Structures are given as structure tokens and as C-alpha cells.
Amino acid sequence: MKINSQISVKNGFTLLEVIIAVAIMGASMAILLGAVNRNLVLASKSKNQSIAYSLAQEKIGEIELQGYPQVGQEQGTYEEFPGFSWYVNVLPYDIEQLGTEIRIVMVDIAWDEGNQVFKVATAISNYK
């Protein structure tokens, strides 16, 4: 008794399967790298905004410690934070009903060559 059987053994993948797998992996890597790049940009922006917030808070504190500010404008840069600069504008604000003078202090912290600005304002009175 003779059994004529043909058993086909398939070892490995076809060229088409390999090409499709490489294309899928390549597309996945491109998407992942784009997401990583976007996350790095957002992390850098967040870091700069946090620095600007701290610098603005520090500048407002300095002005408050100096006492009642004079009307005018000042500007400067931060040696410890290259690329960051500050602008202070003090304006008079008079409300007769209060019986005191008020100064509006506006602080701008700029970075990225002035393209990004964080602004904060406060009011200081000479009431004693």
C-alpha cells in the first residue's frame, strides 16, 4: 500500500508580507517620533512659562518691598536667565472716594526674543 501524500511545508514569510510589516512599522515610528517631538516642544514652553511666572512674582515682590513706586517705566534683563527680560510700567490711578493714591504696576516678562510675554499687574496704594 503506497500512500501518495504531498505535504507542503512553508518556512518563513513571503517578500510581500515582509514589505507590509516594514511599512507598518515605519509609519508607526513616524507617528511616535512626531508625538515625542511635540511633547518636547510643549515641555520647553511649559518650562519657560514657569520661569516667567516666577520672575514676574519676584519682580512684583521687589517693587512692593521698595515702597510706594514712582510713576514711570523701567526695563532690564536677567543675567541668571539669559534670553529673559523684564519691563515695568507704573501708572497713577486716582479714586477720590478712597482718599488715597493708587499706582497700577504692570510687569511684563519676555523671552524668545520678545515673541513670548507673560504679563501681570497689581495695585499699590500709599495708605498708611
PDB file of N, CA and C in Angstrom, residues 15-112:
ATOM      1  N   LEU A  15       7.984  37.746   0.576  1.00  0.00           N
ATOM      2  CA  LEU A  15       8.538  39.091   0.424  1.00  0.00           C
ATOM      3  C   LEU A  15       7.459  40.145   0.632  1.00  0.00           C
ATOM      4  N   LEU A  16       6.270  39.897   0.156  1.00  0.00           N
ATOM      5  CA  LEU A  16       5.163  40.839   0.312  1.00  0.00           C
ATOM      6  C   LEU A  16       4.815  41.040   1.784  1.00  0.00           C
ATOM      7  N   GLU A  17       4.789  39.988   2.564  1.00  0.00           N
ATOM      8  CA  GLU A  17       4.489  40.092   3.993  1.00  0.00           C
ATOM      9  C   GLU A  17       5.554  40.911   4.720  1.00  0.00           C
ATOM     10  N   VAL A  18       6.791  40.719   4.369  1.00  0.00           N
ATOM     11  CA  VAL A  18       7.885  41.474   4.988  1.00  0.00           C
ATOM     12  C   VAL A  18       7.778  42.947   4.632  1.00  0.00           C
ATOM     13  N   ILE A  19       7.488  43.256   3.400  1.00  0.00           N
ATOM     14  CA  ILE A  19       7.361  44.653   2.963  1.00  0.00           C
ATOM     15  C   ILE A  19       6.213  45.336   3.691  1.00  0.00           C
ATOM     16  N   ILE A  20       5.098  44.674   3.832  1.00  0.00           N
ATOM     17  CA  ILE A  20       3.943  45.244   4.531  1.00  0.00           C
ATOM     18  C   ILE A  20       4.277  45.471   6.004  1.00  0.00           C
ATOM     19  N   ALA A  21       4.947  44.507   6.630  1.00  0.00           N
ATOM     20  CA  ALA A  21       5.324  44.656   8.042  1.00  0.00           C
ATOM     21  C   ALA A  21       6.281  45.835   8.234  1.00  0.00           C
ATOM     22  N   VAL A  22       7.254  45.983   7.357  1.00  0.00           N
ATOM     23  CA  VAL A  22       8.203  47.106   7.445  1.00  0.00           C
ATOM     24  C   VAL A  22       7.478  48.430   7.229  1.00  0.00           C
ATOM     25  N   ALA A  23       6.537  48.482   6.306  1.00  0.00           N
ATOM     26  CA  ALA A  23       5.784  49.719   6.056  1.00  0.00           C
ATOM     27  C   ALA A  23       4.952  50.110   7.273  1.00  0.00           C
ATOM     28  N   ILE A  24       4.311  49.139   7.915  1.00  0.00           N
ATOM     29  CA  ILE A  24       3.509  49.414   9.113  1.00  0.00           C
ATOM     30  C   ILE A  24       4.409  49.915  10.242  1.00  0.00           C
ATOM     31  N   MET A  25       5.544  49.266  10.429  1.00  0.00           N
ATOM     32  CA  MET A  25       6.471  49.704  11.479  1.00  0.00           C
ATOM     33  C   MET A  25       7.028  51.099  11.189  1.00  0.00           C
ATOM     34  N   GLY A  26       7.322  51.373   9.943  1.00  0.00           N
ATOM     35  CA  GLY A  26       7.838  52.696   9.569  1.00  0.00           C
ATOM     36  C   GLY A  26       6.816  53.792   9.825  1.00  0.00           C
ATOM     37  N   ALA A  27       5.574  53.543   9.473  1.00  0.00           N
ATOM     38  CA  ALA A  27       4.515  54.533   9.718  1.00  0.00           C
ATOM     39  C   ALA A  27       4.303  54.731  11.211  1.00  0.00           C
ATOM     40  N   SER A  28       4.340  53.648  11.961  1.00  0.00           N
ATOM     41  CA  SER A  28       4.182  53.755  13.417  1.00  0.00           C
ATOM     42  C   SER A  28       5.311  54.561  14.035  1.00  0.00           C
ATOM     43  N   MET A  29       6.528  54.323  13.605  1.00  0.00           N
ATOM     44  CA  MET A  29       7.679  55.064  14.133  1.00  0.00           C
ATOM     45  C   MET A  29       7.580  56.556  13.792  1.00  0.00           C
ATOM     46  N   ALA A  30       7.136  56.873  12.594  1.00  0.00           N
ATOM     47  CA  ALA A  30       6.997  58.281  12.211  1.00  0.00           C
ATOM     48  C   ALA A  30       5.969  58.980  13.097  1.00  0.00           C
ATOM     49  N   ILE A  31       4.872  58.325  13.380  1.00  0.00           N
ATOM     50  CA  ILE A  31       3.842  58.907  14.249  1.00  0.00           C
ATOM     51  C   ILE A  31       4.371  59.075  15.660  1.00  0.00           C
ATOM     52  N   LEU A  32       5.051  58.072  16.185  1.00  0.00           N
ATOM     53  CA  LEU A  32       5.599  58.146  17.535  1.00  0.00           C
ATOM     54  C   LEU A  32       6.664  59.234  17.657  1.00  0.00           C
ATOM     55  N   LEU A  33       7.542  59.353  16.673  1.00  0.00           N
ATOM     56  CA  LEU A  33       8.568  60.396  16.718  1.00  0.00           C
ATOM     57  C   LEU A  33       7.948  61.788  16.652  1.00  0.00           C
ATOM     58  N   GLY A  34       6.889  61.940  15.881  1.00  0.00           N
ATOM     59  CA  GLY A  34       6.185  63.219  15.832  1.00  0.00           C
ATOM     60  C   GLY A  34       5.575  63.575  17.180  1.00  0.00           C
ATOM     61  N   ALA A  35       5.006  62.589  17.855  1.00  0.00           N
ATOM     62  CA  ALA A  35       4.414  62.820  19.174  1.00  0.00           C
ATOM     63  C   ALA A  35       5.489  63.167  20.198  1.00  0.00           C
ATOM     64  N   VAL A  36       6.617  62.496  20.146  1.00  0.00           N
ATOM     65  CA  VAL A  36       7.718  62.793  21.071  1.00  0.00           C
ATOM     66  C   VAL A  36       8.233  64.207  20.838  1.00  0.00           C
ATOM     67  N   ASN A  37       8.396  64.594  19.579  1.00  0.00           N
ATOM     68  CA  ASN A  37       8.856  65.947  19.259  1.00  0.00           C
ATOM     69  C   ASN A  37       7.873  66.988  19.778  1.00  0.00           C
ATOM     70  N   ARG A  38       6.597  66.766  19.583  1.00  0.00           N
ATOM     71  CA  ARG A  38       5.575  67.701  20.063  1.00  0.00           C
ATOM     72  C   ARG A  38       5.614  67.812  21.588  1.00  0.00           C
ATOM     73  N   ASN A  39       5.800  66.691  22.263  1.00  0.00           N
ATOM     74  CA  ASN A  39       5.892  66.708  23.719  1.00  0.00           C
ATOM     75  C   ASN A  39       7.117  67.477  24.199  1.00  0.00           C
ATOM     76  N   LEU A  40       8.236  67.359  23.499  1.00  0.00           N
ATOM     77  CA  LEU A  40       9.437  68.118  23.866  1.00  0.00           C
ATOM     78  C   LEU A  40       9.211  69.619  23.709  1.00  0.00           C
ATOM     79  N   VAL A  41       8.547  70.013  22.646  1.00  0.00           N
ATOM     80  CA  VAL A  41       8.242  71.436  22.428  1.00  0.00           C
ATOM     81  C   VAL A  41       7.320  71.954  23.530  1.00  0.00           C
ATOM     82  N   LEU A  42       6.288  71.197  23.861  1.00  0.00           N
ATOM     83  CA  LEU A  42       5.361  71.611  24.920  1.00  0.00           C
ATOM     84  C   LEU A  42       6.056  71.676  26.279  1.00  0.00           C
ATOM     85  N   ALA A  43       6.958  70.751  26.548  1.00  0.00           N
ATOM     86  CA  ALA A  43       7.697  70.766  27.815  1.00  0.00           C
ATOM     87  C   ALA A  43       8.585  72.002  27.896  1.00  0.00           C
ATOM     88  N   SER A  44       9.208  72.380  26.799  1.00  0.00           N
ATOM     89  CA  SER A  44      10.051  73.572  26.773  1.00  0.00           C
ATOM     90  C   SER A  44       9.223  74.839  26.997  1.00  0.00           C
ATOM     91  N   LYS A  45       8.052  74.913  26.359  1.00  0.00           N
ATOM     92  CA  LYS A  45       7.174  76.071  26.556  1.00  0.00           C
ATOM     93  C   LYS A  45       6.697  76.147  28.000  1.00  0.00           C
ATOM     94  N   SER A  46       6.339  75.014  28.560  1.00  0.00           N
ATOM     95  CA  SER A  46       5.875  74.977  29.941  1.00  0.00           C
ATOM     96  C   SER A  46       6.983  75.425  30.891  1.00  0.00           C
ATOM     97  N   LYS A  47       8.199  74.971  30.644  1.00  0.00           N
ATOM     98  CA  LYS A  47       9.342  75.372  31.472  1.00  0.00           C
ATOM     99  C   LYS A  47       9.544  76.881  31.412  1.00  0.00           C
ATOM    100  N   ASN A  48       9.515  77.448  30.209  1.00  0.00           N
ATOM    101  CA  ASN A  48       9.711  78.894  30.059  1.00  0.00           C
ATOM    102  C   ASN A  48       8.586  79.691  30.714  1.00  0.00           C
ATOM    103  N   GLN A  49       7.359  79.198  30.619  1.00  0.00           N
ATOM    104  CA  GLN A  49       6.250  79.889  31.271  1.00  0.00           C
ATOM    105  C   GLN A  49       6.386  79.841  32.785  1.00  0.00           C
ATOM    106  N   SER A  50       6.854  78.736  33.314  1.00  0.00           N
ATOM    107  CA  SER A  50       7.070  78.628  34.763  1.00  0.00           C
ATOM    108  C   SER A  50       8.167  79.579  35.219  1.00  0.00           C
ATOM    109  N   ILE A  51       9.235  79.668  34.438  1.00  0.00           N
ATOM    110  CA  ILE A  51      10.317  80.604  34.763  1.00  0.00           C
ATOM    111  C   ILE A  51       9.785  82.029  34.721  1.00  0.00           C
ATOM    112  N   ALA A  52       9.028  82.375  33.684  1.00  0.00           N
ATOM    113  CA  ALA A  52       8.481  83.724  33.557  1.00  0.00           C
ATOM    114  C   ALA A  52       7.555  84.056  34.718  1.00  0.00           C
ATOM    115  N   TYR A  53       6.724  83.108  35.130  1.00  0.00           N
ATOM    116  CA  TYR A  53       5.825  83.311  36.261  1.00  0.00           C
ATOM    117  C   TYR A  53       6.628  83.616  37.532  1.00  0.00           C
ATOM    118  N   SER A  54       7.660  82.845  37.775  1.00  0.00           N
ATOM    119  CA  SER A  54       8.494  83.054  38.966  1.00  0.00           C
ATOM    120  C   SER A  54       9.209  84.396  38.914  1.00  0.00           C
ATOM    121  N   LEU A  55       9.728  84.751  37.742  1.00  0.00           N
ATOM    122  CA  LEU A  55      10.427  86.032  37.604  1.00  0.00           C
ATOM    123  C   LEU A  55       9.475  87.210  37.793  1.00  0.00           C
ATOM    124  N   ALA A  56       8.257  87.096  37.294  1.00  0.00           N
ATOM    125  CA  ALA A  56       7.268  88.167  37.471  1.00  0.00           C
ATOM    126  C   ALA A  56       6.896  88.307  38.941  1.00  0.00           C
ATOM    127  N   GLN A  57       6.705  87.195  39.609  1.00  0.00           N
ATOM    128  CA  GLN A  57       6.371  87.212  41.031  1.00  0.00           C
ATOM    129  C   GLN A  57       7.517  87.851  41.833  1.00  0.00           C
ATOM    130  N   GLU A  58       8.741  87.511  41.482  1.00  0.00           N
ATOM    131  CA  GLU A  58       9.910  88.092  42.147  1.00  0.00           C
ATOM    132  C   GLU A  58       9.983  89.603  41.917  1.00  0.00           C
ATOM    133  N   LYS A  59       9.729  90.047  40.694  1.00  0.00           N
ATOM    134  CA  LYS A  59       9.798  91.480  40.366  1.00  0.00           C
ATOM    135  C   LYS A  59       8.709  92.255  41.097  1.00  0.00           C
ATOM    136  N   ILE A  60       7.503  91.717  41.174  1.00  0.00           N
ATOM    137  CA  ILE A  60       6.421  92.368  41.922  1.00  0.00           C
ATOM    138  C   ILE A  60       6.812  92.469  43.399  1.00  0.00           C
ATOM    139  N   GLY A  61       7.393  91.412  43.936  1.00  0.00           N
ATOM    140  CA  GLY A  61       7.847  91.431  45.331  1.00  0.00           C
ATOM    141  C   GLY A  61       8.893  92.503  45.583  1.00  0.00           C
ATOM    142  N   GLU A  62       9.845  92.653  44.665  1.00  0.00           N
ATOM    143  CA  GLU A  62      10.870  93.697  44.788  1.00  0.00           C
ATOM    144  C   GLU A  62      10.239  95.084  44.810  1.00  0.00           C
ATOM    145  N   ILE A  63       9.290  95.303  43.933  1.00  0.00           N
ATOM    146  CA  ILE A  63       8.628  96.611  43.846  1.00  0.00           C
ATOM    147  C   ILE A  63       7.855  96.891  45.128  1.00  0.00           C
ATOM    148  N   GLU A  64       7.142  95.893  45.633  1.00  0.00           N
ATOM    149  CA  GLU A  64       6.376  96.088  46.870  1.00  0.00           C
ATOM    150  C   GLU A  64       7.294  96.375  48.053  1.00  0.00           C
ATOM    151  N   LEU A  65       8.458  95.743  48.105  1.00  0.00           N
ATOM    152  CA  LEU A  65       9.406  95.981  49.206  1.00  0.00           C
ATOM    153  C   LEU A  65      10.033  97.376  49.157  1.00  0.00           C
ATOM    154  N   GLN A  66      10.124  97.949  47.967  1.00  0.00           N
ATOM    155  CA  GLN A  66      10.696  99.287  47.822  1.00  0.00           C
ATOM    156  C   GLN A  66       9.741 100.373  48.314  1.00  0.00           C
ATOM    157  N   GLY A  67       8.501 100.027  48.529  1.00  0.00           N
ATOM    158  CA  GLY A  67       7.519 101.012  48.984  1.00  0.00           C
ATOM    159  C   GLY A  67       6.661 101.506  47.835  1.00  0.00           C
ATOM    160  N   TYR A  68       6.113 102.685  48.035  1.00  0.00           N
ATOM    161  CA  TYR A  68       5.210 103.270  47.038  1.00  0.00           C
ATOM    162  C   TYR A  68       6.002 103.617  45.779  1.00  0.00           C
ATOM    163  N   PRO A  69       5.696 103.014  44.631  1.00  0.00           N
ATOM    164  CA  PRO A  69       6.510 103.205  43.423  1.00  0.00           C
ATOM    165  C   PRO A  69       6.258 104.550  42.743  1.00  0.00           C
ATOM    166  N   GLN A  70       7.279 105.039  42.090  1.00  0.00           N
ATOM    167  CA  GLN A  70       7.182 106.258  41.298  1.00  0.00           C
ATOM    168  C   GLN A  70       6.605 105.927  39.921  1.00  0.00           C
ATOM    169  N   VAL A  71       5.862 106.888  39.359  1.00  0.00           N
ATOM    170  CA  VAL A  71       5.300 106.714  38.023  1.00  0.00           C
ATOM    171  C   VAL A  71       6.451 106.687  37.015  1.00  0.00           C
ATOM    172  N   GLY A  72       6.391 105.753  36.092  1.00  0.00           N
ATOM    173  CA  GLY A  72       7.421 105.667  35.054  1.00  0.00           C
ATOM    174  C   GLY A  72       7.578 104.261  34.527  1.00  0.00           C
ATOM    175  N   GLN A  73       8.618 104.103  33.712  1.00  0.00           N
ATOM    176  CA  GLN A  73       8.896 102.819  33.093  1.00  0.00           C
ATOM    177  C   GLN A  73      10.346 102.417  33.355  1.00  0.00           C
ATOM    178  N   GLU A  74      10.564 101.129  33.499  1.00  0.00           N
ATOM    179  CA  GLU A  74      11.902 100.571  33.647  1.00  0.00           C
ATOM    180  C   GLU A  74      11.964  99.280  32.854  1.00  0.00           C
ATOM    181  N   GLN A  75      13.178  98.889  32.527  1.00  0.00           N
ATOM    182  CA  GLN A  75      13.367  97.601  31.870  1.00  0.00           C
ATOM    183  C   GLN A  75      14.760  97.072  32.167  1.00  0.00           C
ATOM    184  N   GLY A  76      14.917  95.779  32.005  1.00  0.00           N
ATOM    185  CA  GLY A  76      16.211  95.167  32.252  1.00  0.00           C
ATOM    186  C   GLY A  76      16.205  93.715  31.809  1.00  0.00           C
ATOM    187  N   THR A  77      17.342  93.065  32.011  1.00  0.00           N
ATOM    188  CA  THR A  77      17.476  91.649  31.660  1.00  0.00           C
ATOM    189  C   THR A  77      17.919  90.876  32.890  1.00  0.00           C
ATOM    190  N   TYR A  78      17.827  89.581  32.797  1.00  0.00           N
ATOM    191  CA  TYR A  78      18.232  88.687  33.884  1.00  0.00           C
ATOM    192  C   TYR A  78      19.525  87.994  33.484  1.00  0.00           C
ATOM    193  N   GLU A  79      20.577  88.215  34.268  1.00  0.00           N
ATOM    194  CA  GLU A  79      21.846  87.548  33.980  1.00  0.00           C
ATOM    195  C   GLU A  79      21.750  86.051  34.213  1.00  0.00           C
ATOM    196  N   GLU A  80      21.007  85.654  35.261  1.00  0.00           N
ATOM    197  CA  GLU A  80      20.906  84.231  35.588  1.00  0.00           C
ATOM    198  C   GLU A  80      19.952  83.475  34.668  1.00  0.00           C
ATOM    199  N   PHE A  81      19.147  84.210  33.895  1.00  0.00           N
ATOM    200  CA  PHE A  81      18.235  83.588  32.933  1.00  0.00           C
ATOM    201  C   PHE A  81      18.416  84.277  31.573  1.00  0.00           C
ATOM    202  N   PRO A  82      19.430  83.885  30.821  1.00  0.00           N
ATOM    203  CA  PRO A  82      19.670  84.519  29.517  1.00  0.00           C
ATOM    204  C   PRO A  82      18.451  84.368  28.603  1.00  0.00           C
ATOM    205  N   GLY A  83      18.159  85.415  27.890  1.00  0.00           N
ATOM    206  CA  GLY A  83      17.016  85.397  26.977  1.00  0.00           C
ATOM    207  C   GLY A  83      15.736  85.929  27.594  1.00  0.00           C
ATOM    208  N   PHE A  84      15.722  86.129  28.915  1.00  0.00           N
ATOM    209  CA  PHE A  84      14.552  86.675  29.602  1.00  0.00           C
ATOM    210  C   PHE A  84      14.818  88.139  29.939  1.00  0.00           C
ATOM    211  N   SER A  85      13.819  88.970  29.733  1.00  0.00           N
ATOM    212  CA  SER A  85      13.926  90.391  30.079  1.00  0.00           C
ATOM    213  C   SER A  85      12.632  90.835  30.756  1.00  0.00           C
ATOM    214  N   TRP A  86      12.707  91.963  31.476  1.00  0.00           N
ATOM    215  CA  TRP A  86      11.535  92.460  32.190  1.00  0.00           C
ATOM    216  C   TRP A  86      11.263  93.912  31.818  1.00  0.00           C
ATOM    217  N   TYR A  87      10.003  94.275  31.887  1.00  0.00           N
ATOM    218  CA  TYR A  87       9.526  95.635  31.632  1.00  0.00           C
ATOM    219  C   TYR A  87       8.527  95.980  32.727  1.00  0.00           C
ATOM    220  N   VAL A  88       8.740  97.118  33.376  1.00  0.00           N
ATOM    221  CA  VAL A  88       7.825  97.561  34.428  1.00  0.00           C
ATOM    222  C   VAL A  88       7.253  98.909  34.011  1.00  0.00           C
ATOM    223  N   ASN A  89       5.939  99.039  34.106  1.00  0.00           N
ATOM    224  CA  ASN A  89       5.252 100.286  33.804  1.00  0.00           C
ATOM    225  C   ASN A  89       4.369 100.623  35.008  1.00  0.00           C
ATOM    226  N   VAL A  90       4.613 101.788  35.622  1.00  0.00           N
ATOM    227  CA  VAL A  90       3.840 102.229  36.783  1.00  0.00           C
ATOM    228  C   VAL A  90       2.987 103.419  36.363  1.00  0.00           C
ATOM    229  N   LEU A  91       1.677 103.292  36.537  1.00  0.00           N
ATOM    230  CA  LEU A  91       0.733 104.337  36.150  1.00  0.00           C
ATOM    231  C   LEU A  91      -0.041 104.832  37.372  1.00  0.00           C
ATOM    232  N   PRO A  92      -0.344 106.131  37.419  1.00  0.00           N
ATOM    233  CA  PRO A  92      -1.164 106.625  38.529  1.00  0.00           C
ATOM    234  C   PRO A  92      -2.633 106.256  38.306  1.00  0.00           C
ATOM    235  N   TYR A  93      -3.338 106.046  39.403  1.00  0.00           N
ATOM    236  CA  TYR A  93      -4.761 105.742  39.319  1.00  0.00           C
ATOM    237  C   TYR A  93      -5.410 106.410  40.520  1.00  0.00           C
ATOM    238  N   ASP A  94      -6.262 107.341  40.270  1.00  0.00           N
ATOM    239  CA  ASP A  94      -6.825 108.139  41.352  1.00  0.00           C
ATOM    240  C   ASP A  94      -8.318 107.842  41.510  1.00  0.00           C
ATOM    241  N   ILE A  95      -8.690 107.437  42.716  1.00  0.00           N
ATOM    242  CA  ILE A  95     -10.098 107.258  43.069  1.00  0.00           C
ATOM    243  C   ILE A  95     -10.344 108.171  44.254  1.00  0.00           C
ATOM    244  N   GLU A  96     -11.031 109.275  44.016  1.00  0.00           N
ATOM    245  CA  GLU A  96     -11.211 110.292  45.052  1.00  0.00           C
ATOM    246  C   GLU A  96     -11.935 109.761  46.285  1.00  0.00           C
ATOM    247  N   GLN A  97     -12.857 108.830  46.101  1.00  0.00           N
ATOM    248  CA  GLN A  97     -13.626 108.309  47.221  1.00  0.00           C
ATOM    249  C   GLN A  97     -12.752 107.545  48.224  1.00  0.00           C
ATOM    250  N   LEU A  98     -11.645 107.021  47.803  1.00  0.00           N
ATOM    251  CA  LEU A  98     -10.773 106.258  48.692  1.00  0.00           C
ATOM    252  C   LEU A  98      -9.911 107.160  49.573  1.00  0.00           C
ATOM    253  N   GLY A  99      -9.652 108.353  49.121  1.00  0.00           N
ATOM    254  CA  GLY A  99      -8.820 109.273  49.883  1.00  0.00           C
ATOM    255  C   GLY A  99      -7.349 108.894  49.871  1.00  0.00           C
ATOM    256  N   THR A 100      -6.921 108.160  48.889  1.00  0.00           N
ATOM    257  CA  THR A 100      -5.516 107.765  48.762  1.00  0.00           C
ATOM    258  C   THR A 100      -5.161 107.617  47.300  1.00  0.00           C
ATOM    259  N   GLU A 101      -3.886 107.697  47.025  1.00  0.00           N
ATOM    260  CA  GLU A 101      -3.425 107.492  45.647  1.00  0.00           C
ATOM    261  C   GLU A 101      -3.098 106.012  45.448  1.00  0.00           C
ATOM    262  N   ILE A 102      -3.323 105.573  44.239  1.00  0.00           N
ATOM    263  CA  ILE A 102      -3.045 104.184  43.879  1.00  0.00           C
ATOM    264  C   ILE A 102      -2.155 104.188  42.644  1.00  0.00           C
ATOM    265  N   ARG A 103      -1.219 103.271  42.631  1.00  0.00           N
ATOM    266  CA  ARG A 103      -0.372 103.088  41.447  1.00  0.00           C
ATOM    267  C   ARG A 103      -0.623 101.687  40.899  1.00  0.00           C
ATOM    268  N   ILE A 104      -0.851 101.639  39.597  1.00  0.00           N
ATOM    269  CA  ILE A 104      -1.005 100.366  38.909  1.00  0.00           C
ATOM    270  C   ILE A 104       0.376  99.958  38.395  1.00  0.00           C
ATOM    271  N   VAL A 105       0.839  98.801  38.834  1.00  0.00           N
ATOM    272  CA  VAL A 105       2.159  98.300  38.441  1.00  0.00           C
ATOM    273  C   VAL A 105       1.951  97.124  37.482  1.00  0.00           C
ATOM    274  N   MET A 106       2.448  97.289  36.263  1.00  0.00           N
ATOM    275  CA  MET A 106       2.346  96.240  35.248  1.00  0.00           C
ATOM    276  C   MET A 106       3.747  95.701  34.959  1.00  0.00           C
ATOM    277  N   VAL A 107       3.905  94.399  35.092  1.00  0.00           N
ATOM    278  CA  VAL A 107       5.193  93.748  34.857  1.00  0.00           C
ATOM    279  C   VAL A 107       5.034  92.789  33.683  1.00  0.00           C
ATOM    280  N   ASP A 108       5.917  92.934  32.712  1.00  0.00           N
ATOM    281  CA  ASP A 108       5.965  92.024  31.566  1.00  0.00           C
ATOM    282  C   ASP A 108       7.299  91.291  31.600  1.00  0.00           C
ATOM    283  N   ILE A 109       7.248  89.992  31.488  1.00  0.00           N
ATOM    284  CA  ILE A 109       8.447  89.172  31.368  1.00  0.00           C
ATOM    285  C   ILE A 109       8.444  88.604  29.950  1.00  0.00           C
ATOM    286  N   ALA A 110       9.496  88.911  29.192  1.00  0.00           N
ATOM    287  CA  ALA A 110       9.554  88.490  27.784  1.00  0.00           C
ATOM    288  C   ALA A 110      10.705  87.510  27.577  1.00  0.00           C
ATOM    289  N   TRP A 111      10.503  86.578  26.652  1.00  0.00           N
ATOM    290  CA  TRP A 111      11.553  85.644  26.250  1.00  0.00           C
ATOM    291  C   TRP A 111      11.317  85.274  24.804  1.00  0.00           C
ATOM    292  N   ASP A 112      12.179  84.463  24.267  1.00  0.00           N
ATOM    293  CA  ASP A 112      12.103  84.065  22.850  1.00  0.00           C
ATOM    294  C   ASP A 112      12.154  85.306  21.960  1.00  0.00           C
TER     295      ASP A 112
END
